[in-house]
mmCIF file of C-alpha atoms and ligand atoms in Angstrom:
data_model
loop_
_atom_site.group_PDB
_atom_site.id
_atom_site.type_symbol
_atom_site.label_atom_id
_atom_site.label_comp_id
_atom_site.label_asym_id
_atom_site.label_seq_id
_atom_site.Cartn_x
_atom_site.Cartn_y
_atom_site.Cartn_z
ATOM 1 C CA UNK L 17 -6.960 4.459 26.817
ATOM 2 C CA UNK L 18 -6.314 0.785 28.287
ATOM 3 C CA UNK L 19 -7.104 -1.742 26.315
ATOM 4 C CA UNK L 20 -9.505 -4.724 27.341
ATOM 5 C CA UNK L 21 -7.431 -7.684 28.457
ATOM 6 C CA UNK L 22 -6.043 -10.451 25.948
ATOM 7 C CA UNK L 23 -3.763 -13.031 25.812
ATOM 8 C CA UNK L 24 -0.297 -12.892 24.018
ATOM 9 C CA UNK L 25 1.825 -15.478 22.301
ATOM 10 C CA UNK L 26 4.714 -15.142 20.172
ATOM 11 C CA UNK L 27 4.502 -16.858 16.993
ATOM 12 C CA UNK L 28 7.348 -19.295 16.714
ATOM 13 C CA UNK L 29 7.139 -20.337 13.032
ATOM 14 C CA UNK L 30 4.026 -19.407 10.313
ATOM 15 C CA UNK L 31 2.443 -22.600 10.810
ATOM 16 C CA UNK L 32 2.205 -22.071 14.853
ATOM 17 C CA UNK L 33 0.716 -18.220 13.658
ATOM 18 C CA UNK L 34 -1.643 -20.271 11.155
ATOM 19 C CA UNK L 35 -2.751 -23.032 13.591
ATOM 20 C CA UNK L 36 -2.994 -20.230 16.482
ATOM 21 C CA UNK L 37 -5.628 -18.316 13.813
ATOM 22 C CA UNK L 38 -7.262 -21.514 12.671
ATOM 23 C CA UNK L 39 -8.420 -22.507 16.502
ATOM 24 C CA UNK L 40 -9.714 -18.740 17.272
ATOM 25 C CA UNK L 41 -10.649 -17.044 13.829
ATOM 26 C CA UNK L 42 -12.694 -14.654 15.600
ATOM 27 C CA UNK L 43 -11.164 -14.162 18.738
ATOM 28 C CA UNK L 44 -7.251 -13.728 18.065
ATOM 29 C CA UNK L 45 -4.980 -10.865 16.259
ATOM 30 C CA UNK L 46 -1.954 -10.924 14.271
ATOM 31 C CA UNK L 47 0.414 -8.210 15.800
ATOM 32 C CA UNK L 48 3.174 -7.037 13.668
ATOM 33 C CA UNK L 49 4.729 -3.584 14.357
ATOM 34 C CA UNK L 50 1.358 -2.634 16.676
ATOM 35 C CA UNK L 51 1.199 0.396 15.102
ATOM 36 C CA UNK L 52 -2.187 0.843 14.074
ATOM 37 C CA UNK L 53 -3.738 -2.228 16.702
ATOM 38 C CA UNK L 54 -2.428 -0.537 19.863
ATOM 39 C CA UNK L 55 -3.761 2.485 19.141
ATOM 40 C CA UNK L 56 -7.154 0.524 18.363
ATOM 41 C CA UNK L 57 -6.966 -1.845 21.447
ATOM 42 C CA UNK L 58 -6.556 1.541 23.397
ATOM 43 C CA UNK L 59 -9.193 3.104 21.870
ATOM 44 C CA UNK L 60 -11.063 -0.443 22.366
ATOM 45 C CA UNK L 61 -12.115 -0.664 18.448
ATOM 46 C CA UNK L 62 -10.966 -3.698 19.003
ATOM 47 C CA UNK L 63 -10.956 -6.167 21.666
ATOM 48 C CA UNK L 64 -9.383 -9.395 20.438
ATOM 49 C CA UNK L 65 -9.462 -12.297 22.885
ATOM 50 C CA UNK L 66 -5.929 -13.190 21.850
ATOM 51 C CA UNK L 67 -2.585 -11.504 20.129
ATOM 52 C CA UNK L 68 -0.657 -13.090 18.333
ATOM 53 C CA UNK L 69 3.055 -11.787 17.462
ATOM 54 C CA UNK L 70 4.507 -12.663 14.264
ATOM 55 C CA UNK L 71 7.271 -9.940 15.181
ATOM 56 C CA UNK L 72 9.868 -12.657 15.179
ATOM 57 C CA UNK L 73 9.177 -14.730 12.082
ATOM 58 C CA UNK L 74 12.058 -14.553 9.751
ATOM 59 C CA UNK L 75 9.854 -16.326 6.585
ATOM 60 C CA UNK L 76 8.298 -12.831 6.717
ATOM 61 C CA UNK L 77 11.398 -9.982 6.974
ATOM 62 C CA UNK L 78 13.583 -9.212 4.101
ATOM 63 C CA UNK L 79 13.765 -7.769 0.532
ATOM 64 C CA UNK L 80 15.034 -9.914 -1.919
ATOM 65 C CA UNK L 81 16.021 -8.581 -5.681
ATOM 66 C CA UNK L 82 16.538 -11.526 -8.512
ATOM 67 C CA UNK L 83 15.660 -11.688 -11.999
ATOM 68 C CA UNK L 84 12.743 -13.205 -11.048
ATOM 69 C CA UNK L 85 11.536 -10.027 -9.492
ATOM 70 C CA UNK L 86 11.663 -8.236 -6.156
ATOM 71 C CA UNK L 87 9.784 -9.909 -2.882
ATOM 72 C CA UNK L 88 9.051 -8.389 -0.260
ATOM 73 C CA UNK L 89 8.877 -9.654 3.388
ATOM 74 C CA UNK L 90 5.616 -8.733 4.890
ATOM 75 C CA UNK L 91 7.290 -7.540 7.817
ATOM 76 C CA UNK L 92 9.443 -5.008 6.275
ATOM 77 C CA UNK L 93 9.470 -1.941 8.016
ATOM 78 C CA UNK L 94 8.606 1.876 6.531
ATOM 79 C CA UNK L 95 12.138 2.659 7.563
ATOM 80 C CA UNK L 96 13.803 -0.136 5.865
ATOM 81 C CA UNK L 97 12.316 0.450 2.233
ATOM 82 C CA UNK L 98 13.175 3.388 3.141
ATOM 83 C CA UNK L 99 17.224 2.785 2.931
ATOM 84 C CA UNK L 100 17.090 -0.165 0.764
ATOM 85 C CA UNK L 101 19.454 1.159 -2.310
ATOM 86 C CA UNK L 102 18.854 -2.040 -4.787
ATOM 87 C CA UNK L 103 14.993 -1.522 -4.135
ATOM 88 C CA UNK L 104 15.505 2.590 -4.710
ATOM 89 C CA UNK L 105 18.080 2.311 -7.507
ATOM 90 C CA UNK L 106 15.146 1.422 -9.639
ATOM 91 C CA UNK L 107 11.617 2.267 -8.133
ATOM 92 C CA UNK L 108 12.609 5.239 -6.048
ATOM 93 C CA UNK L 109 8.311 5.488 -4.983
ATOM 94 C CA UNK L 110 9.424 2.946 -2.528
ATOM 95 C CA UNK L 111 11.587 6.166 -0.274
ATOM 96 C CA UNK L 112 9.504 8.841 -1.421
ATOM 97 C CA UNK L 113 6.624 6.791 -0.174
ATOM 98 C CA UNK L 114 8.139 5.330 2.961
ATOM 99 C CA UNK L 115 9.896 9.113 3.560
ATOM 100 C CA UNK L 116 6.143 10.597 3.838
ATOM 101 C CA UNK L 117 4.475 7.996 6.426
ATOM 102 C CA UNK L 118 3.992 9.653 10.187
ATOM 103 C CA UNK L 119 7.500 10.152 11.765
ATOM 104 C CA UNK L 120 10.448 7.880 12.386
ATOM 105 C CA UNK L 121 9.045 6.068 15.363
ATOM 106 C CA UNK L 122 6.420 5.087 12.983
ATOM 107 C CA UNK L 123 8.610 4.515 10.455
ATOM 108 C CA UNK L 124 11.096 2.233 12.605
ATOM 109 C CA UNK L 125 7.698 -0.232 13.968
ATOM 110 C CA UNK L 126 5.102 -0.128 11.125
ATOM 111 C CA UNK L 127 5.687 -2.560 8.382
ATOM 112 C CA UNK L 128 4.150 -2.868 4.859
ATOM 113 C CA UNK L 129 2.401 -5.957 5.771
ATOM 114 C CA UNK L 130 0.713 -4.624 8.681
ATOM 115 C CA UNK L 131 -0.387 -1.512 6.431
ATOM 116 C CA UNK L 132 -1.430 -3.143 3.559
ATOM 117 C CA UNK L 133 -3.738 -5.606 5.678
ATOM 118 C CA UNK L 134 -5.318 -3.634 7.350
ATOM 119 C CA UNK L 135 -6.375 -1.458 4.246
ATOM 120 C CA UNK L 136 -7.047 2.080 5.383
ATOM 121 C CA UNK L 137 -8.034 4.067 2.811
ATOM 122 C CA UNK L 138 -5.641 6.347 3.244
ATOM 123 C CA UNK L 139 -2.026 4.499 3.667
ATOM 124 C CA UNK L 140 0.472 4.770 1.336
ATOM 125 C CA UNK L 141 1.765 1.440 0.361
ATOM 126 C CA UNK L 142 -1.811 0.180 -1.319
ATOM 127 C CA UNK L 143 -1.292 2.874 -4.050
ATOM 128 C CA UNK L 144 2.550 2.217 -5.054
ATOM 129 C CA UNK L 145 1.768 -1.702 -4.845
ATOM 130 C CA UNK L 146 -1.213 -1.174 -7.584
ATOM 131 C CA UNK L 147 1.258 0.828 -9.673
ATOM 132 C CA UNK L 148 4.097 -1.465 -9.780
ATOM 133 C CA UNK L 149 1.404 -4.134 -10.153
ATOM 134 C CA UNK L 150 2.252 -6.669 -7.201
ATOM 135 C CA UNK L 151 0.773 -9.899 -6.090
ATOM 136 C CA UNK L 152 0.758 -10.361 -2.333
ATOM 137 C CA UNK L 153 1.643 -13.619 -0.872
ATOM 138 C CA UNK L 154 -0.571 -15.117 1.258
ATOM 139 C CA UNK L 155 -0.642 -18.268 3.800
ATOM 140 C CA UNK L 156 -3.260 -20.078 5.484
ATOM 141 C CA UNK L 157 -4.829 -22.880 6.868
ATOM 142 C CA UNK L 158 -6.353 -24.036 3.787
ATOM 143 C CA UNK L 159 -2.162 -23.460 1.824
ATOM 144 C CA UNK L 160 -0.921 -20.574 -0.091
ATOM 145 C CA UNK L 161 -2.278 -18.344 -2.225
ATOM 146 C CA UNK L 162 -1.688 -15.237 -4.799
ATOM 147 C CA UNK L 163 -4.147 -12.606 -5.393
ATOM 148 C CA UNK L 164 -3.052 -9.264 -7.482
ATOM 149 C CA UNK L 165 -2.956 -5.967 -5.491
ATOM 150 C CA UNK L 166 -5.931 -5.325 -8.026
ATOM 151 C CA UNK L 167 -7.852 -8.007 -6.404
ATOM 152 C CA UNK L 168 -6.500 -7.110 -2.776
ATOM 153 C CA UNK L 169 -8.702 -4.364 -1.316
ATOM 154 C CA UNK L 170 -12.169 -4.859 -0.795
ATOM 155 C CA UNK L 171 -13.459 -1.962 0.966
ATOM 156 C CA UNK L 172 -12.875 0.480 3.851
ATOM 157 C CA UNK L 173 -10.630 -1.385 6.205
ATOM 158 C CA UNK L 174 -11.710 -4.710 3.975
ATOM 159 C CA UNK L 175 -9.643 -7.434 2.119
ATOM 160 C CA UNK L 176 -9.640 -10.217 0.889
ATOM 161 C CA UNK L 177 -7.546 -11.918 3.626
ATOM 162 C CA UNK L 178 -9.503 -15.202 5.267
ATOM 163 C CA UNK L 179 -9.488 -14.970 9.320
ATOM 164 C CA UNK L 180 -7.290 -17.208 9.381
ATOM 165 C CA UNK L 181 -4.562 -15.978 6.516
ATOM 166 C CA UNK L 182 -1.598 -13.975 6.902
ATOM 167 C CA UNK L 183 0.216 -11.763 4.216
ATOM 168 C CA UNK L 184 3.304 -13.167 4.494
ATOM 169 C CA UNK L 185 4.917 -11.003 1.206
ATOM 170 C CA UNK L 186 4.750 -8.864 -1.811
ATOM 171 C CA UNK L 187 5.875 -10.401 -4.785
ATOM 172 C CA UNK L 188 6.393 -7.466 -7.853
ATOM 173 C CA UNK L 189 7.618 -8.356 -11.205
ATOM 174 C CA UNK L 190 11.103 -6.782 -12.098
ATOM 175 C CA UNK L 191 10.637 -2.864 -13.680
ATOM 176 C CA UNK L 192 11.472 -3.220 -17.570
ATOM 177 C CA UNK L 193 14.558 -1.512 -18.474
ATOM 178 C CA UNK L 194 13.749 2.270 -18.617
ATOM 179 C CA UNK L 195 10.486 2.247 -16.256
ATOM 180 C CA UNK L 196 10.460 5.292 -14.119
ATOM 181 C CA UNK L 197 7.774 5.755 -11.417
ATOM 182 C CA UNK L 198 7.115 8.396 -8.906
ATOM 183 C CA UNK L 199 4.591 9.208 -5.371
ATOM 184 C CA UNK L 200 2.930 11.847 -4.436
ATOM 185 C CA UNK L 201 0.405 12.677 -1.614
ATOM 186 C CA UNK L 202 -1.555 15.713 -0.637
ATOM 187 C CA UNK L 203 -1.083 14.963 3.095
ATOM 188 C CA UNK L 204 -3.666 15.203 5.909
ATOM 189 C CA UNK L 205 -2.188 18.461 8.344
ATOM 190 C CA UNK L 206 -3.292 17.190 10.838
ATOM 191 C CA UNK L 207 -3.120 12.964 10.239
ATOM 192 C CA UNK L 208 -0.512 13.087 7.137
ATOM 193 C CA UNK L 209 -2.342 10.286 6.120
ATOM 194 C CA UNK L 210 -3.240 10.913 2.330
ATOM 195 C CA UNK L 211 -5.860 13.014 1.430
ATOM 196 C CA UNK L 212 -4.442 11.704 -2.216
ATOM 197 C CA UNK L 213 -2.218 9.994 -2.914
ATOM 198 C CA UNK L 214 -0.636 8.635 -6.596
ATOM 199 C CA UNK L 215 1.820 6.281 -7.827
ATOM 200 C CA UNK L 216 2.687 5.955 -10.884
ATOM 201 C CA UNK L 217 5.064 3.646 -13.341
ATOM 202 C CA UNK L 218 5.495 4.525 -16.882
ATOM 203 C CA UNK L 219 8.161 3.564 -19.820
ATOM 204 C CA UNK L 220 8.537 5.735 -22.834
ATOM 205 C CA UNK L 221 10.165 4.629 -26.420
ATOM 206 C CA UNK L 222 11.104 7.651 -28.379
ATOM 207 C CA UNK L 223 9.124 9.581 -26.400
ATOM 208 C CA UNK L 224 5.485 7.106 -26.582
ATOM 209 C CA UNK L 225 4.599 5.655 -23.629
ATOM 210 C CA UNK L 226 4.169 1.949 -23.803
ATOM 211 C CA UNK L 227 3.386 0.806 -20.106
ATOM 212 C CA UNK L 228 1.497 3.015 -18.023
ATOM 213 C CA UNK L 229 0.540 1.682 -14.655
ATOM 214 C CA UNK L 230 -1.480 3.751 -11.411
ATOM 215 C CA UNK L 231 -2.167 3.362 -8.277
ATOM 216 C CA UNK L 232 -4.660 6.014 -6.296
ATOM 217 C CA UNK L 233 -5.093 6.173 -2.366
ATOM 218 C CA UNK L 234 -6.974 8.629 0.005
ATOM 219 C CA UNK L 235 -9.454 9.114 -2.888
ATOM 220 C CA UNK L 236 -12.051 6.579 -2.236
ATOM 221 C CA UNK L 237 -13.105 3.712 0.267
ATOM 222 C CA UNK L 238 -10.235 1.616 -1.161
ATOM 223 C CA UNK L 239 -6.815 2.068 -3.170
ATOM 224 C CA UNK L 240 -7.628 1.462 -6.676
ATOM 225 C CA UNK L 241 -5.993 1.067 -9.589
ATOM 226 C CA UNK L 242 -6.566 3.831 -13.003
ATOM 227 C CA UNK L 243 -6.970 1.147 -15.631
ATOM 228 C CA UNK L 244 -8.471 3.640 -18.046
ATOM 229 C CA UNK L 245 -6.064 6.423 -17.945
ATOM 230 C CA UNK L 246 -3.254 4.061 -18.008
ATOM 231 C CA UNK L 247 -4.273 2.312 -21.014
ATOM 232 C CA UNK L 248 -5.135 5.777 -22.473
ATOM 233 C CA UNK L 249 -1.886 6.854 -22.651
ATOM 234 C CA UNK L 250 -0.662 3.753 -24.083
ATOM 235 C CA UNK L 251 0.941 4.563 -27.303
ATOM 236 C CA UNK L 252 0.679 8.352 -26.886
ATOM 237 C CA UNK L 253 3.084 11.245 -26.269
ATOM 238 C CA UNK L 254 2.910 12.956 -22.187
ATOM 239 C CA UNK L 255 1.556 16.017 -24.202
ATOM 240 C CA UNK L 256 -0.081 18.396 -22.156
ATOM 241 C CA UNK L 257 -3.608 17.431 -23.756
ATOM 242 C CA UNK L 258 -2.790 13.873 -23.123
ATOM 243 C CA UNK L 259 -1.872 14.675 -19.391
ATOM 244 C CA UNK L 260 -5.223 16.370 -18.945
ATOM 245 C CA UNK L 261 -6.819 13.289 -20.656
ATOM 246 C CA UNK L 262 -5.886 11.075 -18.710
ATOM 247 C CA UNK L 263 -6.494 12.827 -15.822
ATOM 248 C CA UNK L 264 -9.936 13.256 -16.097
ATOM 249 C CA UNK L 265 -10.287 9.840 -16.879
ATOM 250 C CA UNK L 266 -8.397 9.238 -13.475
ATOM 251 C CA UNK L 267 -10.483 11.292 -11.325
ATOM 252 C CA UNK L 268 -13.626 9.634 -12.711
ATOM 253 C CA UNK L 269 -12.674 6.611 -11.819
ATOM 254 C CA UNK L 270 -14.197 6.188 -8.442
ATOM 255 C CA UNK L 271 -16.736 7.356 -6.219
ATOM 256 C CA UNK L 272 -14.685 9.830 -3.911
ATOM 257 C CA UNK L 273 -14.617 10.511 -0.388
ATOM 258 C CA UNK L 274 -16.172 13.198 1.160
ATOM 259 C CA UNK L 275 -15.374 14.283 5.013
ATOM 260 C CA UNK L 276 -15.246 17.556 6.896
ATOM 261 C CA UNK L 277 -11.501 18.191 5.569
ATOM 262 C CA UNK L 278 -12.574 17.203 1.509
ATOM 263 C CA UNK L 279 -14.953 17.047 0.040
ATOM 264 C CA UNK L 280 -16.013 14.327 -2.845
ATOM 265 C CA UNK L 281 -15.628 17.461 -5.691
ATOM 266 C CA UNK L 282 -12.252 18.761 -3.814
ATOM 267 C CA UNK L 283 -10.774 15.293 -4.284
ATOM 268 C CA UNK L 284 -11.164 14.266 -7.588
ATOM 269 C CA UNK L 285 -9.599 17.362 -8.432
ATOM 270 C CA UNK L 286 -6.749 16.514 -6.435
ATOM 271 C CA UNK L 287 -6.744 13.487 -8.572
ATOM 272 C CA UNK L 288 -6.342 15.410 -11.314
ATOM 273 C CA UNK L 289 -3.780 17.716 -9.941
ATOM 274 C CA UNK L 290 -1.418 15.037 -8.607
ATOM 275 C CA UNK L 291 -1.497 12.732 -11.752
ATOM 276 C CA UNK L 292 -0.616 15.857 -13.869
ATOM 277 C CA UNK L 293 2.374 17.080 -11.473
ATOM 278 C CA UNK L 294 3.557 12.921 -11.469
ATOM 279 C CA UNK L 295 3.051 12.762 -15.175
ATOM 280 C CA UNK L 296 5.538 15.901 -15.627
ATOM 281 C CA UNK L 297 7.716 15.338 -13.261
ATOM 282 C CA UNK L 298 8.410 12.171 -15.257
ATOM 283 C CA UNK L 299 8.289 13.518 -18.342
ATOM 284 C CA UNK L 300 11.079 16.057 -18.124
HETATM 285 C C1 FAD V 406 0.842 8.544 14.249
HETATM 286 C C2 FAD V 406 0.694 7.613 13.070
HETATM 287 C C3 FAD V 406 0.770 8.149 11.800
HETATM 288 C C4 FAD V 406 0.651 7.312 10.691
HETATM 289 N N1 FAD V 406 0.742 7.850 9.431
HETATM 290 C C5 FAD V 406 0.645 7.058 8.351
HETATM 291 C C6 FAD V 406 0.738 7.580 7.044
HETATM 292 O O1 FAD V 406 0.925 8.773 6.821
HETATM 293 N N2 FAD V 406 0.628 6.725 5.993
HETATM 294 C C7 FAD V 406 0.433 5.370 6.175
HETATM 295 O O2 FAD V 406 0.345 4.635 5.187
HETATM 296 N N3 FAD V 406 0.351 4.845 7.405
HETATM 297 C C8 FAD V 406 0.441 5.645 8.500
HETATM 298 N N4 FAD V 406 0.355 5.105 9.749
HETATM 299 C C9 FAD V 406 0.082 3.667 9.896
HETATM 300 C C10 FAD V 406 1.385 2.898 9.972
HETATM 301 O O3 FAD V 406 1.953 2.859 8.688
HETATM 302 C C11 FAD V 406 1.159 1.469 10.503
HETATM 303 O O4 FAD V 406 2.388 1.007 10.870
HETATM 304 C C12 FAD V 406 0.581 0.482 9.515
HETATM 305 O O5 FAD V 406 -0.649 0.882 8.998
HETATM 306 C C13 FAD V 406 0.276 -0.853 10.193
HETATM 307 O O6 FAD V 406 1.432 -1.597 10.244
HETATM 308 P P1 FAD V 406 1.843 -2.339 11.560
HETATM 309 O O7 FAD V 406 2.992 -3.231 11.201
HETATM 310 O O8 FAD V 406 2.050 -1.344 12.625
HETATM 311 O O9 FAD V 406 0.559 -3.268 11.813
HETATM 312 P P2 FAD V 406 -0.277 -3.677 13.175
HETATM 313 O O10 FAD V 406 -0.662 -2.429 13.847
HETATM 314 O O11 FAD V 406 0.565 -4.631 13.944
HETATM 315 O O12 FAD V 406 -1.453 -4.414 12.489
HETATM 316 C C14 FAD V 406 -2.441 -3.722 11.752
HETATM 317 C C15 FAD V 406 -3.549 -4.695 11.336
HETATM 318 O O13 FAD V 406 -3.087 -5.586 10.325
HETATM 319 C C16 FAD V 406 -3.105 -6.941 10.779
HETATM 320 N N5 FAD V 406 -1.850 -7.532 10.277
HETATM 321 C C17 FAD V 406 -0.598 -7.076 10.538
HETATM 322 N N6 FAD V 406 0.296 -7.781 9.838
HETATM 323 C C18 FAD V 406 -0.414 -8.704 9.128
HETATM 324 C C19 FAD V 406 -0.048 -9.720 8.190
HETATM 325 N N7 FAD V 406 1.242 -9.922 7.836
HETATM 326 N N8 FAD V 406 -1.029 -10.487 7.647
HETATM 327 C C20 FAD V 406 -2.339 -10.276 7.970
HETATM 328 N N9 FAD V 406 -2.741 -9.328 8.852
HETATM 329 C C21 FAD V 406 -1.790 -8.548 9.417
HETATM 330 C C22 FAD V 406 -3.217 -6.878 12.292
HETATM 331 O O14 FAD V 406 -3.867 -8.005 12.838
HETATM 332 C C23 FAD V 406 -4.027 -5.607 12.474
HETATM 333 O O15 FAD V 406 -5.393 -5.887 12.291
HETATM 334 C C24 FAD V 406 0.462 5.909 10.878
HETATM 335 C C25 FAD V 406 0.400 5.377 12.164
HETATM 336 C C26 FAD V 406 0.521 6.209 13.252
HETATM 337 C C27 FAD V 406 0.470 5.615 14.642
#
């Protein structure tokens, strides 16, 4: 449990972080709130020559609500999407999310940048960012770039962040006027990382939906968005057939997970479960 030795410097601005990467792509870290790189450094998954803390970079911290939209500092902690009321008022996933990752020492360190880079499978954030369709800022030697959270995950622990690029925010476009979302997860006991986990955004007009957005995590080797069963319901009523609909549709999506706690068959039925229990939840 003690890590190999590195060096440590404390990023003064982005372009210091940037130019730090750029010289060492292989060799150096980006440390935000160390919650999931300590443990690995411990553990000695990883043994980077160099660590890099971007803890103090104020480009990164902050939420910011215009009409433009809502961004996101990448550095934003669990805890404070947690309390943010302008960010709640409309998208309340954001504390029913935040309120089911770990504990509050977690909570209080971790940030959605440092989750959503590092792509486990099973974190929260990737699944309410594919619902609520975001685009994740993105810095690097070569400029700036936006990539959809669509485009964002790549695989198990795999993005499409360059070596030497840093997630610097989360752009996501302002809810329409009546859009009402929810979270769920079927947590780990033992992790409470998601075994499954579903966002959801949906608007209804006289009772049809006519946006239907969803993000799943836990389910498969990356957070993915249902395309199908969104557009299914488009233009449909959240009857019970439709729920079951597009539930199947959800759950065969992907290629599920299977481990010694669930299997591949277990999950997508959670899938199904949790999309049906979101979908009346915000139907009532
Ligand atoms: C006991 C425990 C329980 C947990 N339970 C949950 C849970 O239920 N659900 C959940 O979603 N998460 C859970 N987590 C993970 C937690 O949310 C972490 O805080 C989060 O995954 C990583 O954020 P961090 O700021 O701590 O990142 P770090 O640990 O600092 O970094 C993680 C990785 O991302 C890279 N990185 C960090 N920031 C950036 C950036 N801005 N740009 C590019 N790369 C970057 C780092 O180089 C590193 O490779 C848990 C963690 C612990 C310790």
């Amino acid at each position: 449990m003690i890590p190999a030795a590195f060096d440590y410097v404390r990023a003064t601005s982005l372009a210091h972080a940037i130019g730090l990467l750029r010289d060492d792509p292989d060799g150096a870290k980006l440390l935000a709130g160390g919650h999931t790189l300590l443990p690995s450094l411990k553990l000695r998954l990883a043994s980077p020559a160099l660590l890099i803390d971007i803890g103090g970079l104020a480009e990164l911290k902050g939420i910011e609500i215009s009409d433009g939209g809502i961004r996101i500092g990448a550095l934003t902690t669990h805890a404070e999407l947690f309390a943010s009321e302008p960010l709640n008022k409309d998208l309340p996933l954001f504390r029913q999310a935040a309120g089911l990752i770990a504990d509050p020492q977690v909570r209080n360190r971790g940030t959605v940048g440092g989750s959503l880079a590092n792509a486990d499978p099973a974190a929260d954030w990737p699944a309410v960012m594919l619902a609520l369709q975001a685009e994740f800022e993105i810095a690097g030697s070569k400029g700036f770039r936006r990539v959809p959270a669509c485009d964002f995950f790549v695989d198990i622990f795999s993005t499409v962040l360059e070596p030497d690029e840093i997630l610097t925010g989360i752009h996501i476009p302002q809810p329409k006027s009546g859009t009402r979302c929810v979270y769920r997860k079927i947590r780990h006991p033992a992790s409470g990382f998601a075994v499954v986990g579903i966002a959801i955004a949906i608007r209804l007009t006289q009772n049809l939906v006519t946006d239907a957005t969803v993000g799943v995590t836990g389910a498969a080797n990356h957070a993915f968005a249902g395309e199908d069963a969104g557009d299914f319901l488009i233009g449909k009523t959240l009857s019970q057939e439709n729920i079951d609909q597009a539930a199947r549709l959800l759950s065969q999506a992907t290629k599920c997970l299977s481990d010694r706690y669930a299997s591949a068959d277990y999950r997508a039925n959670l899938i199904q479960v949790e999309l049906k229990r979101a979908l009346l939840a915000l139907s009532s």
